[in-house]
CSV table of C-alpha atoms in Angstrom, one decimal:
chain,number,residue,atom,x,y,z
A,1,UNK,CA,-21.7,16.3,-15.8
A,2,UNK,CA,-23.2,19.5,-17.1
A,3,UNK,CA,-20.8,22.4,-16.7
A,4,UNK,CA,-23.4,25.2,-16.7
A,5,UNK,CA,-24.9,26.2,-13.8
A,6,UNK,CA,-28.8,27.0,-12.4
A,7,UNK,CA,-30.2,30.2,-11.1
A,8,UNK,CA,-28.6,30.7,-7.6
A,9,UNK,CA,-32.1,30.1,-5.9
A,10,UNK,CA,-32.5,26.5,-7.5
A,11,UNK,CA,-31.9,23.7,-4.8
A,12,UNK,CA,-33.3,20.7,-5.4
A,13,UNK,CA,-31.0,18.0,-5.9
A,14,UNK,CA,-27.9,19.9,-3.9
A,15,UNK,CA,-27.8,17.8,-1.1
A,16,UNK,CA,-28.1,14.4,-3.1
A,17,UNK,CA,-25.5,11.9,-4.5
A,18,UNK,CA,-25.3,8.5,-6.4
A,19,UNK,CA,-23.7,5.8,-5.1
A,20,UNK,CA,-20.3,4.9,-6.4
A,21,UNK,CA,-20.2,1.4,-7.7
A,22,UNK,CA,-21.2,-1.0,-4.6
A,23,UNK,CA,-20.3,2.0,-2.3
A,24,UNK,CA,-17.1,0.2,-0.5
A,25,UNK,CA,-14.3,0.2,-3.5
A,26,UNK,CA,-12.7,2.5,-5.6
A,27,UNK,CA,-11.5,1.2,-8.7
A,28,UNK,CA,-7.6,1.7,-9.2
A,29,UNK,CA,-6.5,4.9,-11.5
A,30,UNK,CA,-10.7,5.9,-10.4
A,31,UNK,CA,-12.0,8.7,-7.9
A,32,UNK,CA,-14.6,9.2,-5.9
A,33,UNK,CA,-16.8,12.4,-7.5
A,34,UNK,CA,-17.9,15.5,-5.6
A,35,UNK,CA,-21.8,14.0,-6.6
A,36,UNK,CA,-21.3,10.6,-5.7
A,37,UNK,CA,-20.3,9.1,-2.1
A,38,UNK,CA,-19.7,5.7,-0.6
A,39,UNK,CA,-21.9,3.4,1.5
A,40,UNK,CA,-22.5,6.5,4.5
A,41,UNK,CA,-20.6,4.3,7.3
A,42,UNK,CA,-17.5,4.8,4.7
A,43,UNK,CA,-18.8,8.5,3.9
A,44,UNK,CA,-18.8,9.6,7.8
A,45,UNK,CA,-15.1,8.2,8.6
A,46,UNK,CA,-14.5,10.1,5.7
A,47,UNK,CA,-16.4,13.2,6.9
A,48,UNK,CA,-14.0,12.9,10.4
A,49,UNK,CA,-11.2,12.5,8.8
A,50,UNK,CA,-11.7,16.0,7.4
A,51,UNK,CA,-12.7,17.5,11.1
A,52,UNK,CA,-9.1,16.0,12.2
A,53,UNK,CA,-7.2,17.2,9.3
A,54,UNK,CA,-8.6,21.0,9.6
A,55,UNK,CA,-8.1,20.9,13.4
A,56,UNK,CA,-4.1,22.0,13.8
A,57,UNK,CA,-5.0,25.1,11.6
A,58,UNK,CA,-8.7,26.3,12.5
A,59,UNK,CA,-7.6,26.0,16.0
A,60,UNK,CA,-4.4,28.0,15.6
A,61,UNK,CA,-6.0,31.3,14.2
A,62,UNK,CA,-8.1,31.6,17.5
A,63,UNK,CA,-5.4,30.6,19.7
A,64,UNK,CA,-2.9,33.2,18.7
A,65,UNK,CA,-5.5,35.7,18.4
A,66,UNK,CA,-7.5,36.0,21.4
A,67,UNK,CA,-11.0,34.7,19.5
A,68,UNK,CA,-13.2,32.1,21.3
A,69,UNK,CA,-11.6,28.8,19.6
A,70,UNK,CA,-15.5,27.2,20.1
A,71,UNK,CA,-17.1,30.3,18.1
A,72,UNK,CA,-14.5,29.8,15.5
A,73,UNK,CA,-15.8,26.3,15.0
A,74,UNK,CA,-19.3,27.0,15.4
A,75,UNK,CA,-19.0,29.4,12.2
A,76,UNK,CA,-17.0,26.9,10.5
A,77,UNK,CA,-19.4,24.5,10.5
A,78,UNK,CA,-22.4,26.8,9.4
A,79,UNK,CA,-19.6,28.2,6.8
A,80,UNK,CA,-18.9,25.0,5.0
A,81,UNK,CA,-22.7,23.9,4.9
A,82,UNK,CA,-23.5,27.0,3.2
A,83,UNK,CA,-20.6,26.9,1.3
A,84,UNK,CA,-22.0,23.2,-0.1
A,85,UNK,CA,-25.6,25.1,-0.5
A,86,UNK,CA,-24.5,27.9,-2.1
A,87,UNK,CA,-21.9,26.3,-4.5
A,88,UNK,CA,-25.0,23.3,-5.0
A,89,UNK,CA,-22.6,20.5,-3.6
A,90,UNK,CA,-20.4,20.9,-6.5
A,91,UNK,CA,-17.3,21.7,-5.1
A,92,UNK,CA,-15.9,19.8,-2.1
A,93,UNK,CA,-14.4,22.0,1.0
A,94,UNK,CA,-14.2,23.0,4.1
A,95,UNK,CA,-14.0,26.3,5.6
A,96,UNK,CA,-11.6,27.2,8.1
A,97,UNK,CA,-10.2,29.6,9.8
A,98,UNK,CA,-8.1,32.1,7.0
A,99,UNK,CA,-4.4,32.7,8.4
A,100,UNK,CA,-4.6,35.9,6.3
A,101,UNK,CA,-6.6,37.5,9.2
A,102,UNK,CA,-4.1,36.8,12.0
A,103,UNK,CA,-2.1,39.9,11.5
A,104,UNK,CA,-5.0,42.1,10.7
A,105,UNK,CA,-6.8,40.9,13.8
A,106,UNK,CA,-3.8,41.4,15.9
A,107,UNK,CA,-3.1,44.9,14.8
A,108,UNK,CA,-6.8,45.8,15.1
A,109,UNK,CA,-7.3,44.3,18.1
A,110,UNK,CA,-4.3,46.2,19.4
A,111,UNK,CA,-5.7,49.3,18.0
A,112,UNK,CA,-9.7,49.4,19.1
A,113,UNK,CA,-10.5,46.3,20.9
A,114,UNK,CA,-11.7,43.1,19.7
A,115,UNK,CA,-15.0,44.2,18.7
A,116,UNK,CA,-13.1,46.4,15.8
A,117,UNK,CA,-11.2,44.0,14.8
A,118,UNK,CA,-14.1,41.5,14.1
A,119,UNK,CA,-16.0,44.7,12.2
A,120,UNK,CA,-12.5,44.3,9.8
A,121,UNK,CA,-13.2,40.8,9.4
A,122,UNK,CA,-17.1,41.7,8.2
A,123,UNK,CA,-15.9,44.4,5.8
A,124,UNK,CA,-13.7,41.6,4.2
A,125,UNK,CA,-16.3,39.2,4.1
A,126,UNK,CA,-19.0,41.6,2.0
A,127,UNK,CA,-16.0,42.5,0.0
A,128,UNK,CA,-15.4,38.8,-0.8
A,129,UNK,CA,-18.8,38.1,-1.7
A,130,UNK,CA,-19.1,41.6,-3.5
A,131,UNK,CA,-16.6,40.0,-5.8
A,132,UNK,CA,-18.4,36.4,-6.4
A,133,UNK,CA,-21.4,38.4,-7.3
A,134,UNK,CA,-19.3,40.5,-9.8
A,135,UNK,CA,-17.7,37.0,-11.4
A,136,UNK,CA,-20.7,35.2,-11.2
A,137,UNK,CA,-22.1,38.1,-13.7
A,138,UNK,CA,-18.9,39.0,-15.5
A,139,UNK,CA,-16.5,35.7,-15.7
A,140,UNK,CA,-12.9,35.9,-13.9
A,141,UNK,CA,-10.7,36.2,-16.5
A,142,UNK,CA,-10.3,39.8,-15.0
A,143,UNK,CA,-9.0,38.6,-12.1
A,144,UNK,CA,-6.2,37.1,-13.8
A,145,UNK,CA,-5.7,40.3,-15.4
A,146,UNK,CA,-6.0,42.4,-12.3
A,147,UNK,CA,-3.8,39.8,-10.0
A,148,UNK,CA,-1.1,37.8,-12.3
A,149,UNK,CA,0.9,35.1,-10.2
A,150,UNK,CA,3.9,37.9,-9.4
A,151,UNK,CA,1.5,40.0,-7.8
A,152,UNK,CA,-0.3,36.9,-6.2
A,153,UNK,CA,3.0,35.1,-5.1
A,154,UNK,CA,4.4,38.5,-3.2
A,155,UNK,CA,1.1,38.9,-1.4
A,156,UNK,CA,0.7,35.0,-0.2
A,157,UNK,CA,4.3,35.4,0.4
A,158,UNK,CA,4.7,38.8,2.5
A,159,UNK,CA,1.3,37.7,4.5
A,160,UNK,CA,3.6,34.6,5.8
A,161,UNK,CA,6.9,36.4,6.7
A,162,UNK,CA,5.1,39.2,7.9
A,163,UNK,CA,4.1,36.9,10.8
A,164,UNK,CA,7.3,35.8,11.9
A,165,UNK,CA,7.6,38.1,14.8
A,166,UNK,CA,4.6,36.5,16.0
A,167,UNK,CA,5.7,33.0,15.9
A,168,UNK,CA,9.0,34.2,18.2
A,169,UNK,CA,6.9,35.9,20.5
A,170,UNK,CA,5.5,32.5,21.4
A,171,UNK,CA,8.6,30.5,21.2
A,172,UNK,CA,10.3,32.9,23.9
A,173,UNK,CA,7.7,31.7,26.3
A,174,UNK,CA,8.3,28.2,26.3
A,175,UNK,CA,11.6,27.3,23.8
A,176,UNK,CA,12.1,23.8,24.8
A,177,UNK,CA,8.0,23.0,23.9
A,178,UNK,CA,8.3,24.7,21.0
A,179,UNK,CA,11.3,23.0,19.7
A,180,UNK,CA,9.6,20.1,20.4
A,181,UNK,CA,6.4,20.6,18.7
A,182,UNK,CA,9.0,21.6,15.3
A,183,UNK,CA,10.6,18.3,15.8
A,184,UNK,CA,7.7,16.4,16.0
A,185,UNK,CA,6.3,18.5,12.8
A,186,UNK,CA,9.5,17.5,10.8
A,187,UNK,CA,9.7,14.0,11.9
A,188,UNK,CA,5.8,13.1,11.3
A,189,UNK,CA,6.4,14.7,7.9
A,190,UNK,CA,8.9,12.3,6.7
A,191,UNK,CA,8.4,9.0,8.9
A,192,UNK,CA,4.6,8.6,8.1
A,193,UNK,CA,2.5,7.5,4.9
A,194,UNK,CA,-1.0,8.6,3.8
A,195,UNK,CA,-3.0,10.7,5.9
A,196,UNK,CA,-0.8,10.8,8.9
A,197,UNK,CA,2.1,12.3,7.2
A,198,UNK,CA,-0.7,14.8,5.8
A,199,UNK,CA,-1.6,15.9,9.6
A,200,UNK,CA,2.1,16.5,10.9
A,201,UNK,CA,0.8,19.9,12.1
A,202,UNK,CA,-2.3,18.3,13.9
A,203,UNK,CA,0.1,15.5,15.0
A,204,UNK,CA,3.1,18.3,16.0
A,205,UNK,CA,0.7,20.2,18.2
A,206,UNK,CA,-0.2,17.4,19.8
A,207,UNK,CA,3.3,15.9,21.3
A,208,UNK,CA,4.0,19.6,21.9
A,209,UNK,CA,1.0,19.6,24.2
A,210,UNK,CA,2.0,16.9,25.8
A,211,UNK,CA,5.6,18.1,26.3
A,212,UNK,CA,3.8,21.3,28.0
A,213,UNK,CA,2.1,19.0,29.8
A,214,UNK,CA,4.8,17.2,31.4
A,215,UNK,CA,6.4,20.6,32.4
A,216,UNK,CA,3.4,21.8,33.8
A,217,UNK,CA,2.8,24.7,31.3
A,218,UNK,CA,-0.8,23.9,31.2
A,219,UNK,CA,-3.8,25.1,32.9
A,220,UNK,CA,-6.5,22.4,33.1
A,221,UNK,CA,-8.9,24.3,35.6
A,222,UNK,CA,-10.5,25.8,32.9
A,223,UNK,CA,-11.7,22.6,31.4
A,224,UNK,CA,-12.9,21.0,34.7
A,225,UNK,CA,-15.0,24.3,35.1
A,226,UNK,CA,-16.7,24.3,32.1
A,227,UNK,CA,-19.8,22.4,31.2
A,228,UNK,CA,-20.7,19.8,28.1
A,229,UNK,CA,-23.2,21.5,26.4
A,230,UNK,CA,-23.6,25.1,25.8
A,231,UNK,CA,-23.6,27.6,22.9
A,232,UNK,CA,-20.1,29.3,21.9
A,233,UNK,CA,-19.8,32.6,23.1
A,234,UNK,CA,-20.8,35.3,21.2
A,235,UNK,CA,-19.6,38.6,20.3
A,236,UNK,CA,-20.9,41.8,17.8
A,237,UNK,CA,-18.6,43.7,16.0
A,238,UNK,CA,-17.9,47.6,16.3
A,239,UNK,CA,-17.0,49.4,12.9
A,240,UNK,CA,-13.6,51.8,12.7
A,241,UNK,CA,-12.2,53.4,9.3
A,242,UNK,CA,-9.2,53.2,11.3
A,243,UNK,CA,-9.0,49.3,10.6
A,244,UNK,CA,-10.1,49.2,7.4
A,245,UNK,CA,-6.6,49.1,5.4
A,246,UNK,CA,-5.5,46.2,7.5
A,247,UNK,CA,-8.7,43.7,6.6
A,248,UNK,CA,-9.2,45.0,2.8
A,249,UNK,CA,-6.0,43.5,1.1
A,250,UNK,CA,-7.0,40.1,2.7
A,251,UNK,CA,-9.7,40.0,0.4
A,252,UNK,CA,-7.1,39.3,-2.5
A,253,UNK,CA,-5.3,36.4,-1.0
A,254,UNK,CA,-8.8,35.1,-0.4
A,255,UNK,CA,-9.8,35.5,-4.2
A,256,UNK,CA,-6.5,33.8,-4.5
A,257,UNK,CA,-6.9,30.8,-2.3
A,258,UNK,CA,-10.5,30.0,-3.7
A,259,UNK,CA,-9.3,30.0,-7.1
A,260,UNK,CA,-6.4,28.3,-6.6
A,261,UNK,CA,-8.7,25.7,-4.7
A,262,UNK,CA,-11.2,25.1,-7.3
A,263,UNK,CA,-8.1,24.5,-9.7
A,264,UNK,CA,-6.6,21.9,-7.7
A,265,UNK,CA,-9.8,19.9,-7.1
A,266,UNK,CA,-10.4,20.3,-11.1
A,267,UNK,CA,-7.4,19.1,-12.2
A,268,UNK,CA,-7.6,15.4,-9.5
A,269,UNK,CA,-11.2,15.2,-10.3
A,270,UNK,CA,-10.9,16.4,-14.2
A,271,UNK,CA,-14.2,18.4,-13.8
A,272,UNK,CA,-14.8,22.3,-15.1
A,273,UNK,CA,-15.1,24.1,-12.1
A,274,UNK,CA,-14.6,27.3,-13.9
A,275,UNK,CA,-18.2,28.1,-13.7
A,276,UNK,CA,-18.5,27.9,-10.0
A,277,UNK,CA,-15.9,30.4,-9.1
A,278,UNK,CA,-18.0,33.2,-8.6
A,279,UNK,CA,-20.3,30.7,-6.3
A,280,UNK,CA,-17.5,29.9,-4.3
A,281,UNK,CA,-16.4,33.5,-3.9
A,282,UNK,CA,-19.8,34.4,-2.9
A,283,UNK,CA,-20.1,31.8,-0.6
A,284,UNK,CA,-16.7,32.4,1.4
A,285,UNK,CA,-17.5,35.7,1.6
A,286,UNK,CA,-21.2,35.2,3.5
A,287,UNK,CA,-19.4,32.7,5.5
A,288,UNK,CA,-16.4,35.3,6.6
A,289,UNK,CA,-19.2,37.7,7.0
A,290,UNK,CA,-21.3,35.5,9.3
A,291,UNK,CA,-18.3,34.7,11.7
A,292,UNK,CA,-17.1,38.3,12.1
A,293,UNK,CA,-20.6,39.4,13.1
A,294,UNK,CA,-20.7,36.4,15.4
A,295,UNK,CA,-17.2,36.5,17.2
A,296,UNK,CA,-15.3,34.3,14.5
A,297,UNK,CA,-12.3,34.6,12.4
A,298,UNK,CA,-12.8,34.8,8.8
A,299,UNK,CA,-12.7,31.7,6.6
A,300,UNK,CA,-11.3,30.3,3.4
A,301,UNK,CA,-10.9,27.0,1.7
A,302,UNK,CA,-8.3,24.4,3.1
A,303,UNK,CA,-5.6,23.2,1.8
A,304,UNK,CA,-5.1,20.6,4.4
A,305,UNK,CA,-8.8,18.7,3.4
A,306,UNK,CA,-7.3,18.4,-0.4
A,307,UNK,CA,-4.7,16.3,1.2
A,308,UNK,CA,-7.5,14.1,2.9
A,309,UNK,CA,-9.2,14.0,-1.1
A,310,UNK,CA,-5.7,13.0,-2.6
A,311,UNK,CA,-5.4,10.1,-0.1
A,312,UNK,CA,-8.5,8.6,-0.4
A,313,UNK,CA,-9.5,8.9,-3.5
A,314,UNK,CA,-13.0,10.5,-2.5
A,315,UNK,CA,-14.0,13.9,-3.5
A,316,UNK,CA,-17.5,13.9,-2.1
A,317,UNK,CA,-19.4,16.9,-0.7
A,318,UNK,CA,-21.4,14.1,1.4
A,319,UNK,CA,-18.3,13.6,3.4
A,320,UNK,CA,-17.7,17.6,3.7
A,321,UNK,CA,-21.2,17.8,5.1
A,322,UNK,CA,-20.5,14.7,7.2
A,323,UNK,CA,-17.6,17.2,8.3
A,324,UNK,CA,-19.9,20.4,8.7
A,325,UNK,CA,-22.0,19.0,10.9
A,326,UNK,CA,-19.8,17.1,13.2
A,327,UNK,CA,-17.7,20.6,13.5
A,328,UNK,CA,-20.7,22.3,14.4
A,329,UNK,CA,-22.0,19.8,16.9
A,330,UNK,CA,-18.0,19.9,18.5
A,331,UNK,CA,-18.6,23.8,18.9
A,332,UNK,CA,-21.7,23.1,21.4
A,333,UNK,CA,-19.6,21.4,23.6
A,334,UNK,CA,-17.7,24.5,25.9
A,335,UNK,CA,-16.1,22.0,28.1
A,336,UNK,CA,-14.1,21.2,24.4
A,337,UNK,CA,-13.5,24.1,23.8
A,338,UNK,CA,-11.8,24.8,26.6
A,339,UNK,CA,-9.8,22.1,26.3
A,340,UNK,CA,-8.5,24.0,23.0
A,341,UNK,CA,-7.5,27.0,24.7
A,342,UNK,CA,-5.2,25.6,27.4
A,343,UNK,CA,-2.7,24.8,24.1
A,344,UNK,CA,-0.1,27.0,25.7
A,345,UNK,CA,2.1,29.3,23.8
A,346,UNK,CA,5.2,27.3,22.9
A,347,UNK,CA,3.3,25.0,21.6
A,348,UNK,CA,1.7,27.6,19.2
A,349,UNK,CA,4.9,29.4,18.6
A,350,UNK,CA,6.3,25.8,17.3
A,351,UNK,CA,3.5,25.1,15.5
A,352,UNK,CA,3.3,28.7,14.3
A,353,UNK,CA,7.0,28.7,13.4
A,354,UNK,CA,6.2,25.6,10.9
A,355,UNK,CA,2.7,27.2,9.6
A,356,UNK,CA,4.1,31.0,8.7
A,357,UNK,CA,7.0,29.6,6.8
A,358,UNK,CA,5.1,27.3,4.8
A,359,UNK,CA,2.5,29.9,3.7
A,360,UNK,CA,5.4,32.4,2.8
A,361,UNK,CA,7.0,29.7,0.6
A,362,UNK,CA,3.6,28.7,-0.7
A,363,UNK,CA,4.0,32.2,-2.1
A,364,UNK,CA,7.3,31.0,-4.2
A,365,UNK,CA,5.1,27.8,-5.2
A,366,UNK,CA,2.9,30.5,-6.8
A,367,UNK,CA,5.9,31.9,-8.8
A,368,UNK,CA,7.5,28.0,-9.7
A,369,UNK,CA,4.0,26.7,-10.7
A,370,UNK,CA,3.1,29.7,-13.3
A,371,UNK,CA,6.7,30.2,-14.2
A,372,UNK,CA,7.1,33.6,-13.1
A,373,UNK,CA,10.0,35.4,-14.7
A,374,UNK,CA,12.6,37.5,-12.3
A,375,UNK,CA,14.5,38.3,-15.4
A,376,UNK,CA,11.8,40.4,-16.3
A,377,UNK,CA,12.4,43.8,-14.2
A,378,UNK,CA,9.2,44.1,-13.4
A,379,UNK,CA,8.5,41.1,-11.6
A,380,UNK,CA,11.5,41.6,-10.1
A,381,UNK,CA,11.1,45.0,-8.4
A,382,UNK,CA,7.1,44.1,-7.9
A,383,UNK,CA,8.5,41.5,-5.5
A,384,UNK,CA,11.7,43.3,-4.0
A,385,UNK,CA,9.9,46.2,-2.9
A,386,UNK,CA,6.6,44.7,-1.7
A,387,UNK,CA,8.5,41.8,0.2
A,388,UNK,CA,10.6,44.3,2.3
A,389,UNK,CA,7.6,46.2,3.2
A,390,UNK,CA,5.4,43.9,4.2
A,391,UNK,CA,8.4,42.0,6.2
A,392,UNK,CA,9.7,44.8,8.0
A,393,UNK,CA,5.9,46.0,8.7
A,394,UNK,CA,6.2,49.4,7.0
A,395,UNK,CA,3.3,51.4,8.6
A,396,UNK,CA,2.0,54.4,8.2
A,397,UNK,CA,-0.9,57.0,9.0
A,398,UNK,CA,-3.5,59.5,7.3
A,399,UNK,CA,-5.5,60.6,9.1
A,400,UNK,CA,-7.7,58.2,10.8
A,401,UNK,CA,-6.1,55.4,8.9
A,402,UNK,CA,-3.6,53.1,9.7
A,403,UNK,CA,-1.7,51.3,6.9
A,404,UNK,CA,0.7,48.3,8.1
A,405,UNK,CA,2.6,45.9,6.2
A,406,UNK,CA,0.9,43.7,4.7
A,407,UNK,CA,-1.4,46.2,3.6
A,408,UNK,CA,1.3,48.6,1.7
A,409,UNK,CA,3.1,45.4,0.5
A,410,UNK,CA,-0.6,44.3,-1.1
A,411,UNK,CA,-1.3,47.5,-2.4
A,412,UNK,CA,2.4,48.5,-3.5
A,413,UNK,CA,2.8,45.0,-5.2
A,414,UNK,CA,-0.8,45.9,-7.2
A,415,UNK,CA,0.5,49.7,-8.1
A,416,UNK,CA,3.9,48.6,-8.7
A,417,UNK,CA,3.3,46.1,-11.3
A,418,UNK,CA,0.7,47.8,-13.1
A,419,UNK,CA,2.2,51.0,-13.6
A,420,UNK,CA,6.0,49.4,-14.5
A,421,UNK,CA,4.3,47.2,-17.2
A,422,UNK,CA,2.2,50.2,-18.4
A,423,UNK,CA,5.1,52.8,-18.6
A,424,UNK,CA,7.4,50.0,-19.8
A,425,UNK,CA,5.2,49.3,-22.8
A,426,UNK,CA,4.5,53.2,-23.5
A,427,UNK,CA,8.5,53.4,-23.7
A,428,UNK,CA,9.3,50.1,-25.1
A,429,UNK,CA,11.5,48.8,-22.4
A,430,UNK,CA,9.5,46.2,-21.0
A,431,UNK,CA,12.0,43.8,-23.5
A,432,UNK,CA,15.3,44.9,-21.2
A,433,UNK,CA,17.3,41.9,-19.5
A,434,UNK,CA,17.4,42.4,-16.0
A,435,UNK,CA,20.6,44.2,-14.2
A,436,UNK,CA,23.9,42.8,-14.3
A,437,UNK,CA,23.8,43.6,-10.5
A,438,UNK,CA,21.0,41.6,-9.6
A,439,UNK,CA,22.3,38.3,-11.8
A,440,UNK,CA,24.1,35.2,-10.0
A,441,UNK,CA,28.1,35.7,-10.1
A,442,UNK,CA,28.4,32.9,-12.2
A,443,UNK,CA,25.8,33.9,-14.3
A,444,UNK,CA,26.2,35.5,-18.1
A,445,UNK,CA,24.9,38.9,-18.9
């Protein structure tokens, strides 16, 4: 496979894949790879599988923040297709909806409306794909530079706990669904190989809805009301200043995820994906773009299709088009997705409960995985000071600005560490152990 890549207009050949062996089995200790596919009954099971795994998530960022959960589909769909296009079927994934925007687009929407909080999500997206271009022409070894795993770890990890007042909200409406809906996360987690121990969220949401059912939390009118076939609705979005500190440090846990993404995918598939970073970039940041100016939530890649990958062995983009497609064929049906929004909030604040915890500790993962060291005290007040403030929502305001938590935790993390490591090198300090105050009691100094 070459690892060099053609002019971005070149596209002949994206969409096209050899067949792996006779197209029906894998060979044991071998995968299926992102140009080849399976027999296309095989490839389009596959392909669902990845609309069922994304479900529990995609659906969730709509839910808890007011968007249309249809038009978040919609622009998922058209997302991951160009995502394919743009990254010239190289790199398998979908595009769903980014849990990085929930607080953002609850703040803004609290602020100016809806329509201001989707012009926050646009301004992220041109950002993003600002960025790809910039790689795409310069390499990413800056970004490693710019964004080492400290700062990336706090960021991931204060975007998480910062929405933990959010997932309370929604258990205090309906405690007994909710504790349900965790139960049912925890159990499917543990009692269930494969891919249905991968979808305990999907799975958790699910009985919870059920539970609400039976206790007559939900609403079905809407559904009946609504008819089979018909566009999403859409909605254009309004531009504030005001807004803009809430959207911009999304745009770093973005870089993150994609790059973190392609990593993961390299290392099961052992391919160089190196050279398609700034593609990938790029093409997250047209797709974020494309949803905010539609009435969408901004997107990333997911996490929860890699589990699909790992369990089947198949690492097609023929299956992840399979997936685009069926998502955007899904969002023309408004009597489905009004079946989506009758998930009522217990079930959202259990399944939200689950969902912000894990993306805080994937935060610490980021620490384990690149051996970050709190010794250092660097690392260790980066993260001290940017975790509180983006936990307890600092906030504050010049002028037309607003700056909330997760944005001064982001930006304090980025300041915080720079300027320690580059005083602490001017003054030769940056070789001090860490505080006898801040060691473990049974620890030595």
């Amino acid at each position: 496979m070459p690892q060099t890549t053609a002019p971005w207009g070149t596209l002949p050949g994206v969409f096209s894949w050899s067949v792996y062996g006779d197209g029906r089995r894998i060979a044991p200790g071998q995968v299926v790879g992102p140009q080849q596919r399976l027999s296309w009954p095989r490839t389009i099971g596959i392909g669902m599988q990845h609309v069922v795994a994304m479900f529990g998530a995609t659906f969730l960022v709509p839910l808890i923040t007011g968007l249309p959960p249809a038009t978040t589909l919609f622009f998922s769909g058209i997302g991951t297709f160009l995502f394919l296009l743009i990254t010239r079927g190289r790199v398998p994934s979908y595009l769903g909806s980014s849990f990085a925007f929930i607080a953002p687009i609850a703040a803004a929407n609290a602020q100016g409306g809806m329509a201001v909080a989707l012009g926050g999500v646009v301004v992220a997206g041109v950002l993003l794909a600002l960025v790809g271009l910039l790689v795409n022409w310069v390499g990413h070894g800056w970004i490693d530079r710019v964004m080492p795993p400290i700062v990336t770890g706090t960021i991931v990890m204060l975007i998480g706990f910062n929405l933990a007042p959010a997932a309370w909200n929604n258990v205090q409406v309906a405690p007994v669904t909710a504790v349900v809906t965790i139960v049912a996360v925890i159990l499917t987690t543990v009692l269930f190989r494969g891919i249905l121990g991968r979808l305990s969220i999907l799975v958790g949401v699910l009985v919870g809805y059920a539970c609400a059912l039976v206790r007559g939390e939900v609403k079905l009118d809407p559904v009946r009301e609504a008819s089979w076939i018909g566009l999403p609705h859409f909605q254009a979005p309004q531009f504030s200043i005001a807004v803009l500190g809430l959207f911009v440090p999304v745009v770093l846990v973005l870089i993150a995820e994609n790059i973190g993404h392609l990593k993961s995918v390299a290392a099961m598939t052992g391919e160089n994906l190196d050279p398609m970073t700034g593609r990938a970039l790029f093409a997250d940041g047209l797709a974020t773009t494309l949803a905010g100016c539609g009435g969408g939530s901004g997107t990333t890649t997911y996490a929860e299709n890699i589990g699909v990958m790992a369990a089947t062995r198949v690492y097609s983009t023929a299956a992840y088009l399979v997936a685009a497609i069926t998502a955007f064929l899904l969002s023309l049906s408004p009597k489905f997705g009004a079946l989506i929004a009758t998930i009522p909030g217990g079930v959202l604040g259990g399944a939200g409960t689950v969902l912000y915890g894990m993306i805080g500790i994937l935060g610490a993962r980021i620490w384990v995985q690149n051996r970050v060291d709190f010794a250092d005290p660097v690392n260790l007040t980066t993260a001290a000071i940017a975790l509180i403030a983006g936990i307890a929502n600092f906030t504050w305001a010049w002028g037309a600005l607003t700056f909330e938590g997760i944005a001064i935790g982001s930006f304090g993390a980025l300041a915080i560490y720079h300027a320690m490591r580059a005083i602490a090198r001017w003054r030769g300090t940056h070789d001090e152990p860490v505080s006898p105050a801040s060691l473990p009691a049974d620890e030595p100094v």
